[in-house]
Amino acid sequence: MADWRVPLSVLDYGVEEADAAQRVIASKWLSMGPEVAAFEREFAEMQSARHAYAVANATAALHLAMHAIDIGPGDEVIQPAINFIASANMTLLAGATPVFADICSLAEPTLDPAHVERLITPRTKAIVPMHYGGNLARMSELVELCKRHGLALIEDSCHAVGAAYHDAQGRAPHGVMAGSIGDLGTFSFYANKNLACGEGGMLVTNRDDLGDRIQMLRSHGMTRSSWERHQSRAGYDIARPGFNYRLDELHAAIGRAQLGKLLAGNQRRRDLLARYREGLQGAERWIMVFAEQIEHSSGHLMVVVADSTEMRAKAVETLRESGIQTSMHYPSILEFSGFRDRFRTPLELTQEFSNRAITLPLHPGLRTEHVDEITHLLRAIQ
Ligand SMILES: *Cc1c(COP(=O)(O)O)cnc(C)c1O
């Protein structure tokens, strides 16, 4: 691993996580036990959601979500191409076809509801927006579209843990959290996420019918978990085939420790985003994404869009020379060899974003001097 002076992201781990792991080791119970149950309860409470199911990772959560609403051959699922590959992969592996819609703008790289509407056909089954960088997609419009056309809404909320929805007027209709607005919401606790367990995820729903299905699909299609069997000594039935997408007790215990730090960590991330915004004020070559919505963000990513591809390359090089790590979220899915021949419709803003965006360091431990240094370096590039 390269030794960056200013890395993109650093884990906020300490004695809380070590104590949590030790508690599980001392208990000698490793799977589907009290830690998973408590993690689900605490997560659902933070979300004000009826159900939260801990799973092995967010890719598993997306796969379960697609199965829970019976997405399969012949179905189309509308989603952004500026996204991690998991949602498109799971759509294809469920036997359905992803249909890619463009983003709203370079400053708002989430699903454009007007383009989504033009792509709806009788085969459309679901819409899967992604809350880019922890900033919510235009959920009022997407919820309304789904209602009007009878579609399911799955929120890929992997970036947005702990973010609450506000509409264009800045109102929070019901104080609804990202992931609890549509039918299903997916979260990732991968090592670089705001809440990190290494591997892990959560699938959230307010629908009791989907909750029952998810619980069975997550664990082989069994009607009872091993923990419940351990407690009640009853048997189990298989109503339909399922997966093993469970989370284990060690990861759940560490997840609970991380959940305890989440909201303060997100606030620190927002403060740093505001500092970045201040530093980039009036810098005409750079667009900071979602700069006007920082107060509603989970602050997962700090992303700027350069005025050209060359400018982006210069910036990446300048920062690298100063020991500052950058990344890119994300290359357009349409550029991957497994996708570009199948999905030929060009998406203009998606392509521009993919050519010009850079991800800059952001994590709760990042120092303001480093933010200032980065914005000075960016401004100085000719
Ligand atoms: C991290 C991430 C995923 C995948 O999460 P895993 O837990 O690694 O499976 C999916 N979608 C988005 C937007 C992500 O950021």
Tab-separated table of C-alpha atoms and ligand atoms in Angstrom:
chain	number	residue	atom	x	y	z
A	1	MET	CA	0.000	0.000	0.000
A	2	ALA	CA	1.395	3.400	-0.971
A	3	ASP	CA	2.263	5.595	1.972
A	4	TRP	CA	0.291	8.781	1.320
A	5	ARG	CA	0.984	11.827	3.476
A	6	VAL	CA	-2.703	12.753	3.084
A	7	PRO	CA	-4.731	9.595	2.347
A	8	LEU	CA	-8.222	9.681	0.870
A	9	SER	CA	-9.824	8.059	3.874
A	10	VAL	CA	-8.716	6.797	7.306
A	11	LEU	CA	-10.716	4.524	9.620
A	12	ASP	CA	-12.058	6.057	12.834
A	13	TYR	CA	-11.202	2.969	14.911
A	14	GLY	CA	-10.186	2.814	18.552
A	15	VAL	CA	-10.851	1.169	21.898
A	16	GLU	CA	-14.637	1.001	21.230
A	17	GLU	CA	-14.150	-1.363	18.277
A	18	ALA	CA	-11.518	-3.421	20.132
A	19	ASP	CA	-13.866	-3.803	23.137
A	20	ALA	CA	-16.731	-4.823	20.852
A	21	ALA	CA	-14.648	-7.545	19.192
A	22	GLN	CA	-13.417	-8.780	22.581
A	23	ARG	CA	-17.015	-8.973	23.865
A	24	VAL	CA	-17.930	-11.364	21.037
A	25	ILE	CA	-14.794	-13.468	21.464
A	26	ALA	CA	-15.562	-13.840	25.179
A	27	SER	CA	-19.197	-14.803	24.420
A	28	LYS	CA	-18.195	-17.754	22.148
A	29	TRP	CA	-21.232	-17.142	19.898
A	30	LEU	CA	-20.210	-16.115	16.369
A	31	SER	CA	-23.265	-15.959	14.102
A	32	MET	CA	-26.904	-14.774	14.205
A	33	GLY	CA	-26.785	-13.890	17.866
A	34	PRO	CA	-27.513	-10.924	20.136
A	35	GLU	CA	-25.018	-8.542	18.450
A	36	VAL	CA	-26.674	-8.877	15.036
A	37	ALA	CA	-30.119	-8.463	16.625
A	38	ALA	CA	-28.988	-5.352	18.529
A	39	PHE	CA	-27.219	-3.878	15.467
A	40	GLU	CA	-30.404	-4.302	13.420
A	41	ARG	CA	-32.549	-2.754	16.162
A	42	GLU	CA	-30.219	0.213	16.655
A	43	PHE	CA	-29.851	0.788	12.910
A	44	ALA	CA	-33.633	0.633	12.360
A	45	GLU	CA	-34.058	3.141	15.177
A	46	MET	CA	-31.553	5.582	13.634
A	47	GLN	CA	-33.431	5.170	10.338
A	48	SER	CA	-36.925	5.349	11.884
A	49	ALA	CA	-37.534	2.270	9.715
A	50	ARG	CA	-39.697	-0.719	10.606
A	51	HIS	CA	-37.109	-3.324	9.575
A	52	ALA	CA	-33.330	-3.476	9.144
A	53	TYR	CA	-31.598	-6.730	8.128
A	54	ALA	CA	-27.845	-7.100	8.596
A	55	VAL	CA	-26.196	-8.787	5.615
A	56	ALA	CA	-22.740	-9.836	4.428
A	57	ASN	CA	-22.257	-6.742	2.235
A	58	ALA	CA	-24.269	-4.244	0.183
A	59	THR	CA	-23.969	-6.288	-2.993
A	60	ALA	CA	-25.822	-9.060	-1.142
A	61	ALA	CA	-28.353	-6.451	0.026
A	62	LEU	CA	-28.953	-5.349	-3.590
A	63	HIS	CA	-29.286	-8.978	-4.719
A	64	LEU	CA	-31.775	-9.702	-1.911
A	65	ALA	CA	-33.718	-6.513	-2.708
A	66	MET	CA	-34.083	-7.597	-6.353
A	67	HIS	CA	-35.221	-11.079	-5.344
A	68	ALA	CA	-37.605	-9.739	-2.698
A	69	ILE	CA	-39.527	-7.784	-5.347
A	70	ASP	CA	-39.243	-10.605	-7.923
A	71	ILE	CA	-37.060	-8.811	-10.456
A	72	GLY	CA	-36.210	-11.363	-13.143
A	73	PRO	CA	-35.964	-12.128	-16.861
A	74	GLY	CA	-37.802	-9.616	-19.049
A	75	ASP	CA	-37.704	-6.858	-16.433
A	76	GLU	CA	-35.897	-3.531	-16.838
A	77	VAL	CA	-34.316	-1.657	-13.930
A	78	ILE	CA	-33.513	2.041	-14.442
A	79	GLN	CA	-30.352	3.254	-12.690
A	80	PRO	CA	-27.418	5.661	-13.049
A	81	ALA	CA	-24.177	4.765	-14.901
A	82	ILE	CA	-22.212	6.946	-12.462
A	83	ASN	CA	-22.263	4.285	-9.778
A	84	PHE	CA	-20.298	1.438	-8.294
A	85	ILE	CA	-20.847	-1.660	-10.437
A	86	ALA	CA	-22.820	-3.671	-7.835
A	87	SER	CA	-26.309	-2.473	-8.758
A	88	ALA	CA	-25.825	-3.134	-12.498
A	89	ASN	CA	-24.200	-6.501	-11.780
A	90	MET	CA	-27.009	-7.631	-9.472
A	91	THR	CA	-29.631	-6.520	-11.998
A	92	LEU	CA	-27.974	-8.706	-14.637
A	93	LEU	CA	-27.431	-11.624	-12.247
A	94	ALA	CA	-31.124	-11.480	-11.278
A	95	GLY	CA	-31.772	-12.066	-15.010
A	96	ALA	CA	-33.053	-8.535	-15.704
A	97	THR	CA	-31.739	-5.675	-17.876
A	98	PRO	CA	-30.226	-2.496	-16.480
A	99	VAL	CA	-31.333	0.675	-18.285
A	100	PHE	CA	-29.004	3.602	-17.667
A	101	ALA	CA	-30.336	7.141	-17.243
A	102	ASP	CA	-28.248	10.312	-17.241
A	103	ILE	CA	-27.377	12.459	-14.220
A	104	CYS	CA	-29.047	15.823	-13.445
A	105	SER	CA	-25.890	17.922	-13.962
A	106	LEU	CA	-22.142	17.895	-13.299
A	107	ALA	CA	-22.861	19.563	-9.943
A	108	GLU	CA	-25.675	17.092	-9.156
A	109	PRO	CA	-24.521	13.673	-10.370
A	110	THR	CA	-27.622	11.711	-9.329
A	111	LEU	CA	-30.372	10.154	-11.452
A	112	ASP	CA	-32.260	12.709	-13.593
A	113	PRO	CA	-36.015	12.046	-12.997
A	114	ALA	CA	-36.975	13.619	-16.366
A	115	HIS	CA	-34.701	11.218	-18.250
A	116	VAL	CA	-35.878	8.302	-16.089
A	117	GLU	CA	-39.473	9.078	-17.086
A	118	ARG	CA	-38.607	8.960	-20.805
A	119	LEU	CA	-36.992	5.528	-20.322
A	120	ILE	CA	-40.007	3.889	-18.620
A	121	THR	CA	-41.540	1.065	-20.699
A	122	PRO	CA	-44.129	-1.637	-19.883
A	123	ARG	CA	-41.162	-3.837	-18.883
A	124	THR	CA	-39.784	-1.382	-16.306
A	125	LYS	CA	-39.987	-2.979	-12.872
A	126	ALA	CA	-37.890	-0.775	-10.591
A	127	ILE	CA	-35.812	2.380	-10.273
A	128	VAL	CA	-32.534	2.236	-8.334
A	129	PRO	CA	-31.191	5.734	-7.591
A	130	MET	CA	-27.812	6.092	-5.877
A	131	HIS	CA	-27.298	8.857	-3.297
A	132	TYR	CA	-23.973	10.017	-4.719
A	133	GLY	CA	-21.356	10.985	-2.157
A	134	GLY	CA	-24.032	10.961	0.554
A	135	ASN	CA	-26.285	13.486	-1.220
A	136	LEU	CA	-29.798	12.314	-1.883
A	137	ALA	CA	-31.171	11.877	-5.375
A	138	ARG	CA	-34.341	13.853	-6.247
A	139	MET	CA	-36.521	11.538	-4.200
A	140	SER	CA	-39.803	13.531	-4.303
A	141	GLU	CA	-39.874	13.249	-8.111
A	142	LEU	CA	-38.718	9.618	-8.129
A	143	VAL	CA	-41.276	8.544	-5.496
A	144	GLU	CA	-43.995	10.243	-7.516
A	145	LEU	CA	-42.851	8.547	-10.773
A	146	CYS	CA	-42.817	5.133	-9.083
A	147	LYS	CA	-46.331	5.661	-7.695
A	148	ARG	CA	-47.684	6.810	-11.060
A	149	HIS	CA	-46.170	3.886	-12.986
A	150	GLY	CA	-46.467	1.177	-10.313
A	151	LEU	CA	-42.677	0.681	-9.977
A	152	ALA	CA	-40.565	-0.435	-7.036
A	153	LEU	CA	-37.983	2.003	-5.658
A	154	ILE	CA	-34.702	0.613	-4.292
A	155	GLU	CA	-32.326	3.220	-2.854
A	156	ASP	CA	-28.642	2.413	-3.169
A	157	SER	CA	-27.817	4.321	0.022
A	158	CYS	CA	-24.275	2.991	0.419
A	159	HIS	CA	-22.856	6.535	0.537
A	160	ALA	CA	-25.660	8.097	2.554
A	161	VAL	CA	-25.743	6.385	5.940
A	162	GLY	CA	-27.105	8.868	8.477
A	163	ALA	CA	-28.320	11.425	5.879
A	164	ALA	CA	-31.882	12.782	6.048
A	165	TYR	CA	-33.916	13.792	2.999
A	166	HIS	CA	-34.789	17.393	2.226
A	167	ASP	CA	-36.663	18.501	-0.873
A	168	ALA	CA	-35.747	21.420	-3.169
A	169	GLN	CA	-37.306	23.859	-0.682
A	170	GLY	CA	-35.113	22.495	2.111
A	171	ARG	CA	-38.053	20.767	3.810
A	172	ALA	CA	-37.687	17.366	5.429
A	173	PRO	CA	-41.191	16.002	4.722
A	174	HIS	CA	-41.166	13.369	7.474
A	175	GLY	CA	-37.560	13.594	8.631
A	176	VAL	CA	-37.099	10.565	6.370
A	177	MET	CA	-33.642	9.050	6.256
A	178	ALA	CA	-31.846	7.977	3.075
A	179	GLY	CA	-32.745	4.338	2.471
A	180	SER	CA	-36.141	4.548	4.208
A	181	ILE	CA	-37.966	6.563	1.533
A	182	GLY	CA	-38.436	3.928	-1.190
A	183	ASP	CA	-39.521	0.296	-0.832
A	184	LEU	CA	-36.026	-0.884	0.090
A	185	GLY	CA	-32.706	0.748	0.988
A	186	THR	CA	-29.234	-0.796	0.870
A	187	PHE	CA	-26.173	0.163	2.933
A	188	SER	CA	-22.525	-0.904	2.808
A	189	PHE	CA	-20.125	-1.155	5.737
A	190	TYR	CA	-17.123	-1.815	3.507
A	191	ALA	CA	-13.784	-0.572	4.873
A	192	ASN	CA	-13.959	2.903	3.296
A	193	LYS	CA	-17.597	3.748	4.113
A	194	ASN	CA	-18.781	6.214	6.799
A	195	LEU	CA	-19.739	3.229	8.987
A	196	ALA	CA	-17.020	0.606	8.396
A	197	CYS	CA	-16.819	-3.044	9.506
A	198	GLY	CA	-14.552	-4.361	6.727
A	199	GLU	CA	-17.364	-6.302	5.089
A	200	GLY	CA	-21.005	-5.850	6.017
A	201	GLY	CA	-24.237	-4.248	4.950
A	202	MET	CA	-27.843	-3.538	5.880
A	203	LEU	CA	-31.119	-3.850	3.989
A	204	VAL	CA	-33.881	-1.584	5.265
A	205	THR	CA	-37.627	-1.594	4.543
A	206	ASN	CA	-40.864	-0.279	5.989
A	207	ARG	CA	-42.882	-3.022	4.245
A	208	ASP	CA	-43.702	-6.024	6.445
A	209	ASP	CA	-44.289	-8.286	3.408
A	210	LEU	CA	-40.789	-7.580	2.047
A	211	GLY	CA	-39.281	-7.928	5.512
A	212	ASP	CA	-40.535	-11.492	5.902
A	213	ARG	CA	-39.186	-12.455	2.482
A	214	ILE	CA	-35.793	-10.868	3.117
A	215	GLN	CA	-35.384	-12.647	6.431
A	216	MET	CA	-35.915	-16.015	4.756
A	217	LEU	CA	-33.943	-15.262	1.566
A	218	ARG	CA	-30.982	-14.117	3.658
A	219	SER	CA	-30.621	-17.472	5.352
A	220	HIS	CA	-31.224	-20.356	2.883
A	221	GLY	CA	-35.006	-19.776	2.763
A	222	MET	CA	-35.319	-21.011	6.350
A	223	THR	CA	-38.292	-19.881	8.355
A	224	ARG	CA	-36.275	-19.629	11.597
A	225	SER	CA	-32.750	-18.474	12.369
A	226	SER	CA	-30.263	-20.648	14.239
A	227	TRP	CA	-30.454	-18.198	17.157
A	228	GLU	CA	-34.217	-18.606	17.409
A	229	ARG	CA	-33.833	-22.377	17.096
A	230	HIS	CA	-31.181	-22.320	19.787
A	231	GLN	CA	-33.623	-20.490	22.039
A	232	SER	CA	-36.843	-22.322	21.215
A	233	ARG	CA	-35.430	-25.710	20.086
A	234	ALA	CA	-37.977	-25.780	17.242
A	235	GLY	CA	-37.311	-26.999	13.654
A	236	TYR	CA	-37.441	-25.087	10.390
A	237	ASP	CA	-39.113	-25.189	6.980
A	238	ILE	CA	-37.882	-24.027	3.540
A	239	ALA	CA	-40.637	-22.082	1.783
A	240	ARG	CA	-38.494	-20.899	-1.158
A	241	PRO	CA	-34.780	-21.231	-1.952
A	242	GLY	CA	-32.497	-18.631	-0.433
A	243	PHE	CA	-28.892	-17.541	-0.010
A	244	ASN	CA	-26.479	-17.314	2.868
A	245	TYR	CA	-26.037	-13.538	3.059
A	246	ARG	CA	-25.851	-13.287	6.872
A	247	LEU	CA	-23.579	-10.952	8.836
A	248	ASP	CA	-21.612	-12.483	11.738
A	249	GLU	CA	-21.437	-11.374	15.372
A	250	LEU	CA	-17.911	-9.895	15.227
A	251	HIS	CA	-18.786	-7.584	12.360
A	252	ALA	CA	-22.118	-6.651	13.954
A	253	ALA	CA	-20.445	-5.754	17.271
A	254	ILE	CA	-17.878	-3.566	15.489
A	255	GLY	CA	-20.716	-2.072	13.433
A	256	ARG	CA	-22.519	-1.086	16.648
A	257	ALA	CA	-19.388	0.689	17.904
A	258	GLN	CA	-19.144	2.499	14.555
A	259	LEU	CA	-22.854	3.379	14.635
A	260	GLY	CA	-22.215	5.136	17.959
A	261	LYS	CA	-19.694	7.420	16.207
A	262	LEU	CA	-21.596	7.881	12.969
A	263	LEU	CA	-23.519	11.116	13.427
A	264	ALA	CA	-20.597	13.012	14.995
A	265	GLY	CA	-18.323	11.708	12.227
A	266	ASN	CA	-20.772	12.849	9.551
A	267	GLN	CA	-20.922	16.304	11.158
A	268	ARG	CA	-17.122	16.568	11.067
A	269	ARG	CA	-17.208	15.516	7.402
A	270	ARG	CA	-19.760	18.293	6.671
A	271	ASP	CA	-17.556	20.863	8.443
A	272	LEU	CA	-14.634	19.800	6.247
A	273	LEU	CA	-16.817	19.995	3.118
A	274	ALA	CA	-17.735	23.565	4.095
A	275	ARG	CA	-14.015	24.340	4.438
A	276	TYR	CA	-13.358	22.898	0.975
A	277	ARG	CA	-16.235	25.013	-0.405
A	278	GLU	CA	-14.773	28.141	1.150
A	279	GLY	CA	-11.341	27.345	-0.278
A	280	LEU	CA	-12.741	26.818	-3.780
A	281	GLN	CA	-15.010	29.903	-3.760
A	282	GLY	CA	-14.653	31.711	-7.092
A	283	ALA	CA	-12.239	29.102	-8.546
A	284	GLU	CA	-13.818	28.979	-11.986
A	285	ARG	CA	-12.058	25.860	-13.222
A	286	TRP	CA	-13.638	23.685	-10.521
A	287	ILE	CA	-17.212	22.645	-9.791
A	288	MET	CA	-17.696	21.205	-6.311
A	289	VAL	CA	-20.554	18.687	-6.411
A	290	PHE	CA	-23.604	19.345	-4.184
A	291	ALA	CA	-21.872	22.465	-2.799
A	292	GLU	CA	-25.235	24.006	-1.862
A	293	GLN	CA	-26.527	20.917	-0.005
A	294	ILE	CA	-23.671	20.218	2.412
A	295	GLU	CA	-25.896	20.534	5.480
A	296	HIS	CA	-28.079	17.601	4.285
A	297	SER	CA	-25.199	15.296	3.279
A	298	SER	CA	-23.615	12.324	5.032
A	299	GLY	CA	-20.335	13.787	3.701
A	300	HIS	CA	-19.138	10.497	2.259
A	301	LEU	CA	-17.124	11.972	-0.622
A	302	MET	CA	-15.500	15.272	-1.572
A	303	VAL	CA	-15.692	15.499	-5.370
A	304	VAL	CA	-14.761	18.287	-7.777
A	305	VAL	CA	-15.270	18.395	-11.540
A	306	ALA	CA	-12.463	19.991	-13.576
A	307	ASP	CA	-13.139	22.192	-16.610
A	308	SER	CA	-11.343	19.642	-18.843
A	309	THR	CA	-9.892	16.131	-18.787
A	310	GLU	CA	-6.382	17.636	-19.086
A	311	MET	CA	-7.018	19.809	-16.053
A	312	ARG	CA	-8.057	16.752	-14.079
A	313	ALA	CA	-4.870	14.908	-15.069
A	314	LYS	CA	-2.754	17.911	-14.003
A	315	ALA	CA	-4.525	18.083	-10.655
A	316	VAL	CA	-4.112	14.370	-9.918
A	317	GLU	CA	-0.390	14.675	-10.725
A	318	THR	CA	0.115	17.875	-8.687
A	319	LEU	CA	-1.580	16.359	-5.645
A	320	ARG	CA	0.297	13.064	-6.038
A	321	GLU	CA	3.610	14.922	-6.050
A	322	SER	CA	2.602	16.473	-2.710
A	323	GLY	CA	1.730	13.073	-1.208
A	324	ILE	CA	-2.033	13.649	-1.470
A	325	GLN	CA	-4.132	10.696	-2.592
A	326	THR	CA	-7.029	11.127	-5.028
A	327	SER	CA	-9.539	8.748	-6.542
A	328	MET	CA	-12.392	8.716	-9.045
A	329	HIS	CA	-16.011	7.899	-8.225
A	330	TYR	CA	-16.815	6.530	-10.762
A	331	PRO	CA	-15.851	5.753	-14.323
A	332	SER	CA	-19.114	5.450	-16.273
A	333	ILE	CA	-20.356	1.851	-16.242
A	334	LEU	CA	-20.840	2.211	-20.013
A	335	GLU	CA	-17.028	2.303	-20.409
A	336	PHE	CA	-16.467	-1.219	-19.032
A	337	SER	CA	-15.778	-3.887	-21.650
A	338	GLY	CA	-18.610	-6.088	-20.356
A	339	PHE	CA	-21.097	-3.243	-20.787
A	340	ARG	CA	-20.090	-0.939	-23.638
A	341	ASP	CA	-21.155	-3.267	-26.449
A	342	ARG	CA	-24.482	-4.059	-24.851
A	343	PHE	CA	-25.435	-0.550	-23.847
A	344	ARG	CA	-24.704	1.790	-26.697
A	345	THR	CA	-26.933	4.779	-25.851
A	346	PRO	CA	-24.561	7.642	-25.036
A	347	LEU	CA	-25.215	9.619	-21.859
A	348	GLU	CA	-23.734	13.068	-22.351
A	349	LEU	CA	-23.450	14.365	-18.778
A	350	THR	CA	-22.435	10.947	-17.450
A	351	GLN	CA	-19.550	10.864	-19.940
A	352	GLU	CA	-18.418	14.413	-19.077
A	353	PHE	CA	-18.546	13.660	-15.370
A	354	SER	CA	-16.626	10.433	-15.857
A	355	ASN	CA	-13.934	12.336	-17.814
A	356	ARG	CA	-13.545	15.244	-15.399
A	357	ALA	CA	-14.371	14.275	-11.769
A	358	ILE	CA	-11.793	13.778	-8.991
A	359	THR	CA	-12.372	12.537	-5.449
A	360	LEU	CA	-10.311	14.384	-2.816
A	361	PRO	CA	-9.444	13.278	0.756
A	362	LEU	CA	-12.321	13.351	3.249
A	363	HIS	CA	-12.686	11.569	6.606
A	364	PRO	CA	-13.435	12.686	10.182
A	365	GLY	CA	-9.719	12.756	11.090
A	366	LEU	CA	-8.672	14.961	8.145
A	367	ARG	CA	-7.028	18.191	9.267
A	368	THR	CA	-8.286	21.585	8.100
A	369	GLU	CA	-4.691	22.566	7.172
A	370	HIS	CA	-4.713	19.701	4.691
A	371	VAL	CA	-7.991	20.881	3.189
A	372	ASP	CA	-6.517	24.379	2.827
A	373	GLU	CA	-3.355	22.971	1.266
A	374	ILE	CA	-5.406	20.981	-1.274
A	375	THR	CA	-7.579	23.926	-2.289
A	376	HIS	CA	-4.475	26.151	-2.660
A	377	LEU	CA	-2.792	23.545	-4.871
A	378	LEU	CA	-5.911	23.208	-7.048
A	379	ARG	CA	-6.263	26.972	-7.441
A	380	ALA	CA	-2.605	27.344	-8.432
A	381	ILE	CA	-2.799	24.905	-11.371
A	382	GLN	CA	-2.649	26.736	-14.705
B	1	LIG	C1	-19.668	0.282	-1.588
B	1	LIG	C2	-20.785	0.351	-2.535
B	1	LIG	C3	-21.483	-0.792	-2.976
B	1	LIG	C4	-21.047	-2.197	-2.617
B	1	LIG	O1	-20.926	-2.418	-1.284
B	1	LIG	P1	-20.265	-3.782	-0.735
B	1	LIG	O2	-20.639	-3.751	0.710
B	1	LIG	O3	-18.794	-3.669	-0.962
B	1	LIG	O4	-20.879	-4.899	-1.476
B	1	LIG	C5	-22.572	-0.641	-3.803
B	1	LIG	N1	-22.973	0.575	-4.210
B	1	LIG	C6	-22.323	1.693	-3.836
B	1	LIG	C7	-22.827	3.007	-4.299
B	1	LIG	C8	-21.211	1.615	-3.004
B	1	LIG	O5	-20.556	2.732	-2.659
